[in-house]
Amino acid sequence: MKTSQLHHFVVAAEELHFPRAAQLLDISRQKLNSSIAAVELQYDKPLFDRSASEPRLTREGQRALDDARAELAKPSTPPPAPPRPPGGKAKASKGVGRGKVLKGEPKPFKKRQGR
């Protein structure tokens, strides 16, 4: 489960008003509903009682809220750095930028030693 979904659930559970929670999170109400649905799918039980005029947390919802707060309070660790590819330093290519050398003629742009 994503931490953003847990955060959305916690804010909605604290506000108990979905439009206001969506406004506080600066997301659409559909996004908030899908996040809450994902959390409910994880617990396999409804976390909000939507039958009343205002939504309320169920017992399972209260447990899920405590679990989500504990999960969000944990320090996040950055992912480990990817391993470096094997091998050494790349070698410079030779011959790039040089013209064709004809037999018996000096290489182009090569200085001749003066006597």
Protein backbone atom coordinates (compact mmCIF):
# COMPACT_ATOMS: atom_id res chain seq x y z
CA MET A 1 0.00 0.00 0.00
CA LYS A 2 1.31 3.43 -0.88
CA THR A 3 2.04 5.98 1.81
CA SER A 4 0.08 8.59 -0.14
CA GLN A 5 -3.03 6.40 0.14
CA LEU A 6 -2.47 6.04 3.87
CA HIS A 7 -2.05 9.81 4.19
CA HIS A 8 -5.27 10.41 2.26
CA PHE A 9 -7.10 7.95 4.53
CA VAL A 10 -5.76 9.58 7.71
CA VAL A 11 -6.82 13.07 6.61
CA ALA A 12 -10.27 11.83 5.58
CA ALA A 13 -10.67 9.98 8.90
CA GLU A 14 -9.67 13.06 10.89
CA GLU A 15 -11.94 15.40 8.96
CA LEU A 16 -14.88 12.99 8.47
CA HIS A 17 -15.88 15.17 5.52
CA PHE A 18 -14.65 13.98 2.14
CA PRO A 19 -14.92 17.25 0.16
CA ARG A 20 -13.05 19.17 2.87
CA ALA A 21 -10.38 16.44 3.12
CA ALA A 22 -9.89 16.53 -0.64
CA GLN A 23 -9.54 20.30 -0.50
CA LEU A 24 -6.97 20.08 2.32
CA LEU A 25 -4.98 17.51 0.38
CA ASP A 26 -5.31 19.54 -2.84
CA ILE A 27 -6.55 16.51 -4.79
CA SER A 28 -9.81 15.70 -6.52
CA ARG A 29 -12.57 13.96 -4.63
CA GLN A 30 -12.37 11.01 -7.05
CA LYS A 31 -8.68 10.56 -6.19
CA LEU A 32 -9.53 10.63 -2.48
CA ASN A 33 -12.29 8.06 -2.97
CA SER A 34 -9.99 5.76 -4.94
CA SER A 35 -7.30 6.02 -2.25
CA ILE A 36 -9.81 5.15 0.46
CA ALA A 37 -11.13 2.27 -1.66
CA ALA A 38 -7.58 0.93 -1.99
CA VAL A 39 -7.11 1.03 1.78
CA GLU A 40 -10.50 -0.66 2.31
CA LEU A 41 -9.53 -3.31 -0.21
CA GLN A 42 -6.36 -3.97 1.77
CA TYR A 43 -8.37 -4.53 4.97
CA ASP A 44 -11.23 -6.34 3.18
CA LYS A 45 -13.77 -4.42 5.27
CA PRO A 46 -15.46 -1.03 4.99
CA LEU A 47 -13.63 1.55 7.09
CA PHE A 48 -16.29 4.27 6.90
CA ASP A 49 -19.99 4.01 7.70
CA ARG A 50 -21.53 6.10 4.93
CA SER A 51 -25.16 5.34 5.80
CA ALA A 52 -25.56 8.39 8.06
CA SER A 53 -25.61 12.00 6.85
CA GLU A 54 -21.94 12.33 7.81
CA PRO A 55 -19.46 9.47 7.40
CA ARG A 56 -18.19 7.79 10.53
CA LEU A 57 -15.34 5.41 11.19
CA THR A 58 -16.19 1.79 11.86
CA ARG A 59 -14.32 -0.22 14.51
CA GLU A 60 -12.12 -1.64 11.77
CA GLY A 61 -11.65 1.91 10.47
CA GLN A 62 -10.42 3.07 13.88
CA ARG A 63 -7.91 0.21 13.98
CA ALA A 64 -6.82 1.02 10.44
CA LEU A 65 -6.40 4.69 11.42
CA ASP A 66 -4.13 3.71 14.32
CA ASP A 67 -2.14 1.40 12.03
CA ALA A 68 -1.85 4.09 9.35
CA ARG A 69 -0.64 6.71 11.84
CA ALA A 70 1.98 4.28 13.14
CA GLU A 71 3.08 3.46 9.59
CA LEU A 72 3.36 7.12 8.62
CA ALA A 73 5.32 7.90 11.81
CA LYS A 74 8.08 5.46 10.85
CA PRO A 75 11.14 7.10 9.32
CA SER A 76 11.43 6.51 5.63
CA THR A 77 14.68 5.12 4.37
CA PRO A 78 15.92 5.98 0.89
CA PRO A 79 16.28 3.08 -1.51
CA PRO A 80 19.80 1.66 -1.78
CA ALA A 81 22.00 2.99 -4.54
CA PRO A 82 22.06 0.84 -7.68
CA PRO A 83 25.20 -1.26 -8.07
CA ARG A 84 27.89 0.10 -10.35
CA PRO A 85 28.29 -1.73 -13.63
CA PRO A 86 31.35 -3.97 -13.89
CA GLY A 87 34.31 -2.81 -15.91
CA GLY A 88 36.79 -0.01 -15.82
CA LYS A 89 37.11 3.37 -17.38
CA ALA A 90 36.12 3.60 -21.01
CA LYS A 91 39.04 3.98 -23.40
CA ALA A 92 39.20 6.90 -25.74
CA SER A 93 38.68 5.93 -29.34
CA LYS A 94 41.67 6.40 -31.56
CA GLY A 95 41.55 7.58 -35.08
CA VAL A 96 38.54 9.84 -34.77
CA GLY A 97 39.13 13.09 -36.58
CA ARG A 98 42.22 11.94 -38.46
CA GLY A 99 42.35 11.85 -42.19
CA LYS A 100 43.52 8.88 -44.24
CA VAL A 101 47.26 8.45 -44.28
CA LEU A 102 48.88 7.64 -47.60
CA LYS A 103 52.00 5.57 -47.66
CA GLY A 104 55.12 7.69 -47.84
CA GLU A 105 53.45 10.98 -46.97
CA PRO A 106 53.67 12.58 -43.58
CA LYS A 107 50.63 12.37 -41.35
CA PRO A 108 48.44 15.44 -41.69
CA PHE A 109 48.86 18.08 -39.02
CA LYS A 110 52.04 16.46 -37.75
CA LYS A 111 54.90 18.83 -37.16
CA ARG A 112 58.18 17.89 -38.77
CA GLN A 113 61.29 18.16 -36.77
CA GLY A 114 63.43 21.04 -38.00
CA ARG A 115 67.19 20.73 -38.39
